[in-house]
Short mmCIF file of C-alpha atoms and ligand atoms in Angstrom, two decimals:
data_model
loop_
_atom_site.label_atom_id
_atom_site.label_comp_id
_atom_site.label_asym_id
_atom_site.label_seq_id
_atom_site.Cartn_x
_atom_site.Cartn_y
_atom_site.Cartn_z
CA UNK A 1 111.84 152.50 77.81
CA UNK A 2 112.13 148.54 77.80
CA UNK A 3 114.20 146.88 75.35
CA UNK A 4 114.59 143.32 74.55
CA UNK A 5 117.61 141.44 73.72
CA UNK A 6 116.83 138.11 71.06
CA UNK A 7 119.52 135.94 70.93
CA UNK A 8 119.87 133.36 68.15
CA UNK A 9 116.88 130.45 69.15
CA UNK A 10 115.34 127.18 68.33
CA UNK A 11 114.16 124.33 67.56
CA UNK A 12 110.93 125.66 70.25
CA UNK A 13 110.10 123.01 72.51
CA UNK A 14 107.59 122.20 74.76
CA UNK A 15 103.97 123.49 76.36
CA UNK A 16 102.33 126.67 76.40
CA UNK A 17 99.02 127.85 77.47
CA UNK A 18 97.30 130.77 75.61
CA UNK A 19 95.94 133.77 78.15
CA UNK A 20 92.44 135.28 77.57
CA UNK A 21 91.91 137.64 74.48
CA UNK A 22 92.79 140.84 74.96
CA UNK A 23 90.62 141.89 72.02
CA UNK A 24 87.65 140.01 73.64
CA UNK A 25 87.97 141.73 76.43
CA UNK A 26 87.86 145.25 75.75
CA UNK A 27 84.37 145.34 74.89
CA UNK A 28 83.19 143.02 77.12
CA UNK A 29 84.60 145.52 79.78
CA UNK A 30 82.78 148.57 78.49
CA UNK A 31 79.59 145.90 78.52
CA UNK A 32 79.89 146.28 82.06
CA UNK A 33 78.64 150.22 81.56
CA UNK A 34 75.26 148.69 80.40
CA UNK A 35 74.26 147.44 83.97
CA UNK A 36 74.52 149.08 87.74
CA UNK A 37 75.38 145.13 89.22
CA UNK A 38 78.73 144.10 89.34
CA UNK A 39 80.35 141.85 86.94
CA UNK A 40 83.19 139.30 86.96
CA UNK A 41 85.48 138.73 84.24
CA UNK A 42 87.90 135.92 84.61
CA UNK A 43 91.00 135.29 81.96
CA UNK A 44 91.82 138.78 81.73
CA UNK A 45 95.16 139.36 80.11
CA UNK A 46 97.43 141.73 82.25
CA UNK A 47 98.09 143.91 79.28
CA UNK A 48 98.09 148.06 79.16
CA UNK A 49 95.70 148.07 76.67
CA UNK A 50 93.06 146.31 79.61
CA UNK A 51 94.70 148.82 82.07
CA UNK A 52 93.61 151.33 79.73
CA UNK A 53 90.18 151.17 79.71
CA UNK A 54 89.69 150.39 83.18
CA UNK A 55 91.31 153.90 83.68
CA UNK A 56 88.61 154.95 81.47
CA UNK A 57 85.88 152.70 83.77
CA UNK A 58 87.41 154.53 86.39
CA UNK A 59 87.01 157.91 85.03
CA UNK A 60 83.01 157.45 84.53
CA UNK A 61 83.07 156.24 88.01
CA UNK A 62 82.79 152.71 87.27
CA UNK A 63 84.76 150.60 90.38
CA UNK A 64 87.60 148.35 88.44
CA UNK A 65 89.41 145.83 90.94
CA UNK A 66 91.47 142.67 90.26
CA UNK A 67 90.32 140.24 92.67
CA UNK A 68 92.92 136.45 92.14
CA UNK A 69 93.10 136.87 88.25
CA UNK A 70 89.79 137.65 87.58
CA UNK A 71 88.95 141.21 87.13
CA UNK A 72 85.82 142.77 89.36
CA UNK A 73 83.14 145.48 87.75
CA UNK A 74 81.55 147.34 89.65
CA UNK A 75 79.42 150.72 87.88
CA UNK A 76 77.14 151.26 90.96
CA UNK A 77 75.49 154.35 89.33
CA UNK A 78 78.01 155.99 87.81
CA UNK A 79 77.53 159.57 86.36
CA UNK A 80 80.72 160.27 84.56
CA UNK A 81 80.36 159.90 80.27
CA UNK A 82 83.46 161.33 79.02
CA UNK A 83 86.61 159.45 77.04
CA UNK A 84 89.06 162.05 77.40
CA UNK A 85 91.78 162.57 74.57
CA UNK A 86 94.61 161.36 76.91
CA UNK A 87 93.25 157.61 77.48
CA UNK A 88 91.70 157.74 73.85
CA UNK A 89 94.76 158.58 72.35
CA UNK A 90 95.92 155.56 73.40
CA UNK A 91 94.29 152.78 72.58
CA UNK A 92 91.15 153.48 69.99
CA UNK A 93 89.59 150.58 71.48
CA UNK A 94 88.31 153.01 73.97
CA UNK A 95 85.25 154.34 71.31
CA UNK A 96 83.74 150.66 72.52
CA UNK A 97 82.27 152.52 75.40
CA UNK A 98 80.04 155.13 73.15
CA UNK A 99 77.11 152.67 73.13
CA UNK A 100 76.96 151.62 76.12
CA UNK A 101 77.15 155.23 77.77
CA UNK A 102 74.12 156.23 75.02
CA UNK A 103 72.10 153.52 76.02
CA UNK A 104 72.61 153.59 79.60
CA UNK A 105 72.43 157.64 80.03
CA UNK A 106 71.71 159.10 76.48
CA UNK A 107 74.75 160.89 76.55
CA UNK A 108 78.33 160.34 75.94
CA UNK A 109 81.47 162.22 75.02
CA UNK A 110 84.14 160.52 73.39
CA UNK A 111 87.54 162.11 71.63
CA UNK A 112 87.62 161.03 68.50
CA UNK A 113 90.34 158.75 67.76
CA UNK A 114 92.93 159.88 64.88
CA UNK A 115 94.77 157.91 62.59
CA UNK A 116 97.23 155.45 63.57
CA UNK A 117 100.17 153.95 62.18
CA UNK A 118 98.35 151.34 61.00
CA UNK A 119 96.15 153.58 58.97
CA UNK A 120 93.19 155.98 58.73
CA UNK A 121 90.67 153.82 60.96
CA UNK A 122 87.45 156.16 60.97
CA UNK A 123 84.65 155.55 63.25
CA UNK A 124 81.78 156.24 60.63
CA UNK A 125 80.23 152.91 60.92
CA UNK A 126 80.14 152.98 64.56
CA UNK A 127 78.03 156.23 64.04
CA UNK A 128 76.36 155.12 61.14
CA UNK A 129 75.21 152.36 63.23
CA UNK A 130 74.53 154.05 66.65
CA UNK A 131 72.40 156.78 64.28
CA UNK A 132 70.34 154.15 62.98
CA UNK A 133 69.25 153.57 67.06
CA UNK A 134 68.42 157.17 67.27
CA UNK A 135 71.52 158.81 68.75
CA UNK A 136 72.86 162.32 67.19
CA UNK A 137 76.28 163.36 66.64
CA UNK A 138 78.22 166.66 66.79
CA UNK A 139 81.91 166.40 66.83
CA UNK A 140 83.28 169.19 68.71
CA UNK A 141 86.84 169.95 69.80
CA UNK A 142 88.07 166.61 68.73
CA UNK A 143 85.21 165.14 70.72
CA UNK A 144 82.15 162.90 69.59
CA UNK A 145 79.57 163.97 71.30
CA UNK A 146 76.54 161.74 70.85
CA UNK A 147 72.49 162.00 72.57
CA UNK A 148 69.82 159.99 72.59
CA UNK A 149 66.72 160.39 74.42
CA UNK A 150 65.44 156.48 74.15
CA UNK A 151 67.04 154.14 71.02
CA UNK A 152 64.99 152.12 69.12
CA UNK A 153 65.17 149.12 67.59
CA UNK A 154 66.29 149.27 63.81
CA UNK A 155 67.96 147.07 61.28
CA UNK A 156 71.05 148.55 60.49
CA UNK A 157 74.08 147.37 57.72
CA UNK A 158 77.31 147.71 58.85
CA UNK A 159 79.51 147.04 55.92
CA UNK A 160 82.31 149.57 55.02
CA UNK A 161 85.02 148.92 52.35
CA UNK A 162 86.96 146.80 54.06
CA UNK A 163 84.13 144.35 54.82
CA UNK A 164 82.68 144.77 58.46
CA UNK A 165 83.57 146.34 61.50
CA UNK A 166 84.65 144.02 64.72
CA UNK A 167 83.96 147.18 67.43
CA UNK A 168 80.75 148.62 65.19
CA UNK A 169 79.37 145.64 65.78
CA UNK A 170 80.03 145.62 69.06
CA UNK A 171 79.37 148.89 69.66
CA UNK A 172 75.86 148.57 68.18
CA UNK A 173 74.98 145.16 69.58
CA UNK A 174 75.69 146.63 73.30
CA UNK A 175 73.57 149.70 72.44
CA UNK A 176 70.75 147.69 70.81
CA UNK A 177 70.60 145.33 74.05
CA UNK A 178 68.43 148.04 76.11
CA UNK A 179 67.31 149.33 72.89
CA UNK A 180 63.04 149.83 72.40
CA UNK A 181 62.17 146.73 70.13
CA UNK A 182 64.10 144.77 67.62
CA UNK A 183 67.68 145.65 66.11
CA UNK A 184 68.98 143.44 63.30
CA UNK A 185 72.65 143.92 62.28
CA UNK A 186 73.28 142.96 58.67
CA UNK A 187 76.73 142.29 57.50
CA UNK A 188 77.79 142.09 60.95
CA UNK A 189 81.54 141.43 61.67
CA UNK A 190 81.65 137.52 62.40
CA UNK A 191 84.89 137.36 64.31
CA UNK A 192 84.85 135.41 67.75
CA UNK A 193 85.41 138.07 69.66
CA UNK A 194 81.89 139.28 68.61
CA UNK A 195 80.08 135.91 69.56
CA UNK A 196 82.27 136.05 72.78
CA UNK A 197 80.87 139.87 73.34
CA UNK A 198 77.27 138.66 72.31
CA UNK A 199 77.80 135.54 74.99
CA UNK A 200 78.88 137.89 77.45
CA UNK A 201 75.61 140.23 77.18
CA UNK A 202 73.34 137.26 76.54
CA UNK A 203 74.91 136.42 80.41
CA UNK A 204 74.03 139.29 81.46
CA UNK A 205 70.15 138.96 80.36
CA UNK A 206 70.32 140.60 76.92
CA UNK A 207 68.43 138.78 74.11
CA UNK A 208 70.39 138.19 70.91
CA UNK A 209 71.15 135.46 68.52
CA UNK A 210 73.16 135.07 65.35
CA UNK A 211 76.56 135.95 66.83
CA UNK A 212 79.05 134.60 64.78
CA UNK A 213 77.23 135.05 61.58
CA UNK A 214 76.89 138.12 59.46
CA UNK A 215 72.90 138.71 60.71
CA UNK A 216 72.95 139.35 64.46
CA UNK A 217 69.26 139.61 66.14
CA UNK A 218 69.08 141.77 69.33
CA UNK A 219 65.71 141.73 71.13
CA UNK A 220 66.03 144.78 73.69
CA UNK A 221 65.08 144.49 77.30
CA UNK A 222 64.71 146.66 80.19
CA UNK A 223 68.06 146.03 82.21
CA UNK A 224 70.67 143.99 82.26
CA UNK A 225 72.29 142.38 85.28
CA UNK A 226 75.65 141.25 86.81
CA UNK A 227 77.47 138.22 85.58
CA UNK A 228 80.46 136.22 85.58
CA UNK A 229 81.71 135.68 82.16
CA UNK A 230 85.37 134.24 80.79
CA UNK A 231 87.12 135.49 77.92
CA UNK A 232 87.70 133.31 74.92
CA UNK A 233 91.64 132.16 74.49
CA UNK A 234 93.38 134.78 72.64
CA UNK A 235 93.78 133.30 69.04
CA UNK A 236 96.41 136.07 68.20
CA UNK A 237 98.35 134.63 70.73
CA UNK A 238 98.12 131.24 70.18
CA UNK A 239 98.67 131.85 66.13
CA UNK A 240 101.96 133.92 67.11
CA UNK A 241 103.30 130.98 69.30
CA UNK A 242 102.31 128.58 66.05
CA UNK A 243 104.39 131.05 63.87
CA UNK A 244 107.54 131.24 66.30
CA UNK A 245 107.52 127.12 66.58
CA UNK A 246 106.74 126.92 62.08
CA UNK A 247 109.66 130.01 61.40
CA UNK A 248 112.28 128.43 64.27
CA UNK A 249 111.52 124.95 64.08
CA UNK A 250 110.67 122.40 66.54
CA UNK A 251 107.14 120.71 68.14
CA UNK A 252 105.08 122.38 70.40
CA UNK A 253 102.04 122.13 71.88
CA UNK A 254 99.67 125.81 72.12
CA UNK A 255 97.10 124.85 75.12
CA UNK A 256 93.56 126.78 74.89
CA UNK A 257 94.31 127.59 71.02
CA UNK A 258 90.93 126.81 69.50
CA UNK A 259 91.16 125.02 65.55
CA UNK A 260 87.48 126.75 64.66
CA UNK A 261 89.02 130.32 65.40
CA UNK A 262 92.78 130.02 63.62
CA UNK A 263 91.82 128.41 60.36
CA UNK A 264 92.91 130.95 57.78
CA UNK A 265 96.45 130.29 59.76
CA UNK A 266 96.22 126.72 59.76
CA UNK A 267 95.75 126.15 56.07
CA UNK A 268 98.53 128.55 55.14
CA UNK A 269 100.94 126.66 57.95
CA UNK A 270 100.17 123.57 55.98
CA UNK A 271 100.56 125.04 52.48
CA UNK A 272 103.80 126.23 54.15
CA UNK A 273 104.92 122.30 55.01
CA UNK A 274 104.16 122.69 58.78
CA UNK A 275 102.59 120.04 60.23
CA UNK A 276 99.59 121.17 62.03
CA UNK A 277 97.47 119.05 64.19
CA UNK A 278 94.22 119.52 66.20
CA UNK A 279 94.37 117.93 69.42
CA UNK A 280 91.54 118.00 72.34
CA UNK A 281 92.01 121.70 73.60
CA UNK A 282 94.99 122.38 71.92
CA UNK A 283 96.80 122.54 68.49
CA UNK A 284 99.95 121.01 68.36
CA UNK A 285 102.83 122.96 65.59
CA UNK A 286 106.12 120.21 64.02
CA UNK A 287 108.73 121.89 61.58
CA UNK A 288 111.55 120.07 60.66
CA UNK A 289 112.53 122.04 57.13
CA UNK A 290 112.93 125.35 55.73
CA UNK A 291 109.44 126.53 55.12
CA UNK A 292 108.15 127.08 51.82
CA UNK A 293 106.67 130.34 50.11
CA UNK A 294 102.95 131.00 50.55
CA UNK A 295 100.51 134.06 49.27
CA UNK A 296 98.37 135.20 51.62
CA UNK A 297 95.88 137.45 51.55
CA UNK A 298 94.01 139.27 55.03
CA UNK A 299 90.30 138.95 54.94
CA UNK A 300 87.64 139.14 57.74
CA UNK A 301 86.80 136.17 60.13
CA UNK A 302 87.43 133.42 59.00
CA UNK A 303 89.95 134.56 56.47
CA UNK A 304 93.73 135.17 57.43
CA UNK A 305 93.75 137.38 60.23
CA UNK A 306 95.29 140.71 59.64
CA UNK A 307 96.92 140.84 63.15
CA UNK A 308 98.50 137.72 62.06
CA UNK A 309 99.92 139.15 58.81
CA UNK A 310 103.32 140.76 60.50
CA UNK A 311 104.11 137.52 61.99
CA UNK A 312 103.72 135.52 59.09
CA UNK A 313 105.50 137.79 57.18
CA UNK A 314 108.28 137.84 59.78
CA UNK A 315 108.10 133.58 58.74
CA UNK A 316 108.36 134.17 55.21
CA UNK A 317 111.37 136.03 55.05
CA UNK A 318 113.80 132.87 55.80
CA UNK A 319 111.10 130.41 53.35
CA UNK A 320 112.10 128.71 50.34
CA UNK A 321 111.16 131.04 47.11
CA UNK A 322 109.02 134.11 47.23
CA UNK A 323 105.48 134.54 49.11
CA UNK A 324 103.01 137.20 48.54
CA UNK A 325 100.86 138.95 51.67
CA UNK A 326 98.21 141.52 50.25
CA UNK A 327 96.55 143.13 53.09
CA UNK A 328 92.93 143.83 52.58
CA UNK A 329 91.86 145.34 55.84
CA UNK A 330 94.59 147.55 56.14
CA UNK A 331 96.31 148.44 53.26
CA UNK A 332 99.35 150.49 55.37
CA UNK A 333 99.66 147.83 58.20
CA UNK A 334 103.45 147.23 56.93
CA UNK A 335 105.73 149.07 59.63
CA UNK A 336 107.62 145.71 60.47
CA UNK A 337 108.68 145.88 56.60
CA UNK A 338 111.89 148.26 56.58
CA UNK A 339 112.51 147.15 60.53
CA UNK A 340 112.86 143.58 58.69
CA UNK A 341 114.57 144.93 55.82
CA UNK A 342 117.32 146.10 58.33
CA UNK A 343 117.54 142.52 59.40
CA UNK A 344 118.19 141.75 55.38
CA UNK A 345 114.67 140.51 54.34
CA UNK A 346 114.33 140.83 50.88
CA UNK A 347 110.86 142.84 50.93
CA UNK A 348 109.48 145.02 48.18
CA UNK A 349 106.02 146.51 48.13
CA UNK A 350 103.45 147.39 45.50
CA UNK A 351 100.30 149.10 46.96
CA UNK A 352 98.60 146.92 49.47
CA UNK A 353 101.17 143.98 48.53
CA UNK A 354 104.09 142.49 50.12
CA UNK A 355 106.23 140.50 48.26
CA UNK A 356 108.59 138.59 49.73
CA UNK A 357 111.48 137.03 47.99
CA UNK A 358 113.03 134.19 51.23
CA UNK A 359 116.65 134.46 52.52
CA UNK A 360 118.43 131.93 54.24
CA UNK A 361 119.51 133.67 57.46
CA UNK A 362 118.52 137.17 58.90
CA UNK A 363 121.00 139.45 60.75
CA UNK A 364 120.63 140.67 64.13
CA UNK A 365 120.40 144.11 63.93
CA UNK A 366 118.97 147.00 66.69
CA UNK A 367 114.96 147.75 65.23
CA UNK A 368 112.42 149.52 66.43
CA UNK A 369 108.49 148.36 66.86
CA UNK A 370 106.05 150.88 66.21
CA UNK A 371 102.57 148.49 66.40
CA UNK A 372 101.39 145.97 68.52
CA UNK A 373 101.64 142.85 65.94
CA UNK A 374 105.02 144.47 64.29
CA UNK A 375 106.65 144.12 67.43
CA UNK A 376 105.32 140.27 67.66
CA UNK A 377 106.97 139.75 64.04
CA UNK A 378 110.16 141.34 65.35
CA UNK A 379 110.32 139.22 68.40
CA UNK A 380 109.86 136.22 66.61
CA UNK A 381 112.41 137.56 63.44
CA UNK A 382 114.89 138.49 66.30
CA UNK A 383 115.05 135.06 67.38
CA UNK A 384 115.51 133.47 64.18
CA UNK A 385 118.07 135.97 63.00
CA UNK A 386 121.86 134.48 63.30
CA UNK A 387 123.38 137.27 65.89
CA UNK A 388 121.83 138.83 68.53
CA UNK A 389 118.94 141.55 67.76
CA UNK A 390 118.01 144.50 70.01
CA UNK A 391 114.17 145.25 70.15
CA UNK A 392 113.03 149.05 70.94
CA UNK A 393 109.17 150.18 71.21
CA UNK A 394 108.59 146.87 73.51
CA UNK A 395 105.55 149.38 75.19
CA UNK A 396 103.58 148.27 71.69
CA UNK A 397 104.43 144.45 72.64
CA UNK A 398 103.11 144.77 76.28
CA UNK A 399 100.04 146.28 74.69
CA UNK A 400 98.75 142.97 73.77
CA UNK A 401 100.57 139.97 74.86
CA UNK A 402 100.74 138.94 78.31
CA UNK A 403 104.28 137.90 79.06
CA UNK A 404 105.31 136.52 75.10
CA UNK A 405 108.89 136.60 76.74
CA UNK A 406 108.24 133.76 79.20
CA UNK A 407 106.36 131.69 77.19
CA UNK A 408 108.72 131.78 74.57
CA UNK A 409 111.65 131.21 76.79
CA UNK A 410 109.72 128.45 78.48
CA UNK A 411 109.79 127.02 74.89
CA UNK A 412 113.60 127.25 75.02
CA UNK A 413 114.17 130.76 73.23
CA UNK A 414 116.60 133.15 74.51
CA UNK A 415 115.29 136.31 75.93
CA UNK A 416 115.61 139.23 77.90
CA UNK A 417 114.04 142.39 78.90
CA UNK A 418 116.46 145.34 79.72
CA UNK A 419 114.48 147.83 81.60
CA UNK A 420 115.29 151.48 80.64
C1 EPZ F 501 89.50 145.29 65.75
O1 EPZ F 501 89.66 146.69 65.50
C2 EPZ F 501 90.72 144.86 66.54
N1 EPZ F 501 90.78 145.63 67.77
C3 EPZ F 501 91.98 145.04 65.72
O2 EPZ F 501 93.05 144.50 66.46
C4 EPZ F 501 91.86 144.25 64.42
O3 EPZ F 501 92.98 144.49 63.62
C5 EPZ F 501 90.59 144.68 63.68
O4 EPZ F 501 89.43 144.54 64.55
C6 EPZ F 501 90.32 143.87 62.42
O5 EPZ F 501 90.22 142.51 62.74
C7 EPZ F 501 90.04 145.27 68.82
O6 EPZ F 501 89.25 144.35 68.78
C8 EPZ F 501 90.24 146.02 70.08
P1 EPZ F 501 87.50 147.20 62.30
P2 EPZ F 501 88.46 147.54 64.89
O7 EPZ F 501 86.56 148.30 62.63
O8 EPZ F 501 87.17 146.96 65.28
C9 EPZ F 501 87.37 149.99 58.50
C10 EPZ F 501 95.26 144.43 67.33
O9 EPZ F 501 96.40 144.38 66.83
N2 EPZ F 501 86.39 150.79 59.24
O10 EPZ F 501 86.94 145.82 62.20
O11 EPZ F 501 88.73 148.95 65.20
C11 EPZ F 501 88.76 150.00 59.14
O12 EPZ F 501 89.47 151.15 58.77
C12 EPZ F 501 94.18 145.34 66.79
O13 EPZ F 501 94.93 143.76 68.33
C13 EPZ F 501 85.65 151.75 58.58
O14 EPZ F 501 85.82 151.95 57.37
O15 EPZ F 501 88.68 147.27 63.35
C14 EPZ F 501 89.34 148.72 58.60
O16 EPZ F 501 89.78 148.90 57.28
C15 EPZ F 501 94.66 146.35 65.83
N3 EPZ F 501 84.76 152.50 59.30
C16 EPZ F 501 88.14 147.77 58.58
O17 EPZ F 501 86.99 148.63 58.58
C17 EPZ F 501 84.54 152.29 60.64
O18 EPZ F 501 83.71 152.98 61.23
C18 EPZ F 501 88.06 146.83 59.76
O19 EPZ F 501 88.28 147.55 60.97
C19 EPZ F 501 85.27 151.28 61.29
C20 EPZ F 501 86.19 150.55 60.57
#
């Protein structure tokens, strides 16, 4: 296994350019189940998560090729409909193809996903949802098994209680595009990754509007086609590159990051005394001064992004007084809490809370990621830290960010990847 070595870093400097988002492009791959023409996807992040559900294309006997950066669909008439427990396992992003494979063949078969170490995560929405079409359900053997003979239009509400559900939505927008009739999805998840999903099938010839707002409209039609679609800039990315440059000081410049999508960030930057400014196509991050304590609370889009909340609360261990971070969408995302207690953050918890009393300086210690964002937070705590840290569990890291490392070190950080 990988480790990386953080050596003490900063003030950032510099340029970087955000890659596509990987969570925008997950779905928008299974999409491609919904049609037998091939589809082009450019700004695909080289990340295993992507690898991992092209296995799973692959598996159903969908034809999955990078072609110069862009990454080439091609389902042909593919028979296969299972998500087998091996590639599920992995990455729960992988129930985004039950939908599609019900609306395309009225069968699919997809292990159900288990906890994680983020939490419970149950699918009952995405059921709830894909029910409300006309599909059944059995679970057997750790598989959801799901028919439909033809799904009909419905209106469907797909608020659980932690608000809405990013890949419900998805799941049921995809379905409802070849879908008898009308579907309307109430409380639908409003995140941009949804409107970039919705933009993707709209490409494709599905009929929908209201993506981006709670009430999505899907019109069914017949079939969809091929089409070339790019993925929106990864906003996780570009807010964990704003982070690094508030937490280690500095000016730099995040190409691609889009103000409308990281505003929940922005505003606690600001609160935080970083200066923040929206440039053409770009956001631009300045800290010259210890930052100060902020509360923050995770919410749905456009609240404070809960895979933002580790890296902020990386930031707020070295800020002046005490912060709060209450995580509302999942109340056991914390693992990066006694990884930066080893480093000597002064972290207690009470329920969902964080709080966060600020220390001057961090110690490099060896820690361990054990989630995606958590290892982001650790990078970025690492580098701040005043001796050199040793990162385990980079596989979580290389999950989701497409090559953090270079862009960091391109910003002047010090870092290196052992491989083991
Ligand atoms: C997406 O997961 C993202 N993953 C997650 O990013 C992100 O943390 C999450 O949305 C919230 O923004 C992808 O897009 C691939 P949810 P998703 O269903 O859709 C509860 C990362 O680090 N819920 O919106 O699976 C759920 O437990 C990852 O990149 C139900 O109760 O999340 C949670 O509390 C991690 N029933 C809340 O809803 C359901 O059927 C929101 O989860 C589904 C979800």
């Amino acid at each position: 296994m990988d480790k990386l070595i953080l050596e003490p870093s900063g003030p950032l400097r510099g340029t970087v350019e955000v890659g596509g988002a990987k969570n925008a492009a997950l779905p928008i791959m299974a999409a491609c189940l919904l049609t037998e023409e091939e589809c082009v996807i450019e700004g695909v992040p080289h990340v295993t998560d992507v690898n991992t559900m092209a296995q799973i294309l692959s598996l159903l006997g969908v034809e999955v090729a990078w072609e110069d950066g862009r990454l080439a669909i091609h389902p042909n008439h593919y028979t296969g409909w299972t998500a087998p427990h091996e590639l599920v396992s992995l990455m729960r992003a992988s129930i985004c193809v039950l939908g599609p494979l019900l609306a395309r063949h009225g069968r699919a078969k997809v292990s159900m996903p288990g906890g994680c170490i983020i939490g419970l995560r149950p699918v009952d929405l995405h059921l709830k949802g894909l029910e409300a079409l006309g599909a059944t359900f059995t679970i057997e053997h750790g598989y959801i098994i799901g028919r439909a003979e033809r799904l009909r239009g419905a209106t469907i509400h797909l608020s659980g209680p932690f608000g809405s559900s990013v890949l419900a939505t998805g799941n049921v927008m995809m379905a409802a595009t070849l879908a008898d009739g009308v579907t309307i999805i109430e409380h639908a998840a409003c995140e941009p990754e949804v409107a970039d999903l919705a933009n993707g099938l709209v490409e494709m010839g599905a009929k929908i509007t209201g993506q981006g707002t709670p009430h999505i409209r899907v019109e069914g039609v017949l079939r969809l086609h091929g089409a070339r679609h790019r993925i929106l800039p990864d906003r996780i990315e570009a807010g964990t590159l704003m982070i690094a440059a508030a937490m280690l000081g500095g000016e730099v410049t995040v190409k691609g990051a889009i103000s409308e999508h990281l505003g929940g960030l922005i505003d606690k930057l600001r609160e935080a005394n970083v200066a923040v400014e929206s440039l053409n196509g770009s956001i631009r991050v300045r800290s010259d001064r210890r930052v100060k304590g902020v509360q923050v609370t995770t919410l749905p889009f456009p609240g404070f992004p809960t895979d933002l909340q580790a890296q902020m609360m990386a930031m707020m261990t070295m800020s002046e007084g005490v912060s709060v971070v209450t995580e509302k969408i999942y109340p056991e995302r914390f693992t990066h809490v006694p990884e930066l207690r080893r480093m000597g953050a002064q972290i207690t918890r009470e329920g969902p809370s964080a709080i966060v009393q600020g220390v001057g300086r961090l110690s490099g210690a060896p820690v361990t990621a054990s989630d995606l964002r958590a290892s982001a937070a650790l990078v970025l705590a690492g580098l701040a830290a005043d001796t050199v840290t040793e990162l385990s569990g980079v596989e979580h890291l290389d999950r989701g960010y497409e090559q953090l490392e270079t862009k960091l070190t391109h910003l002047g950080a010090a870092i290196r990847r052992e491989r083991g």
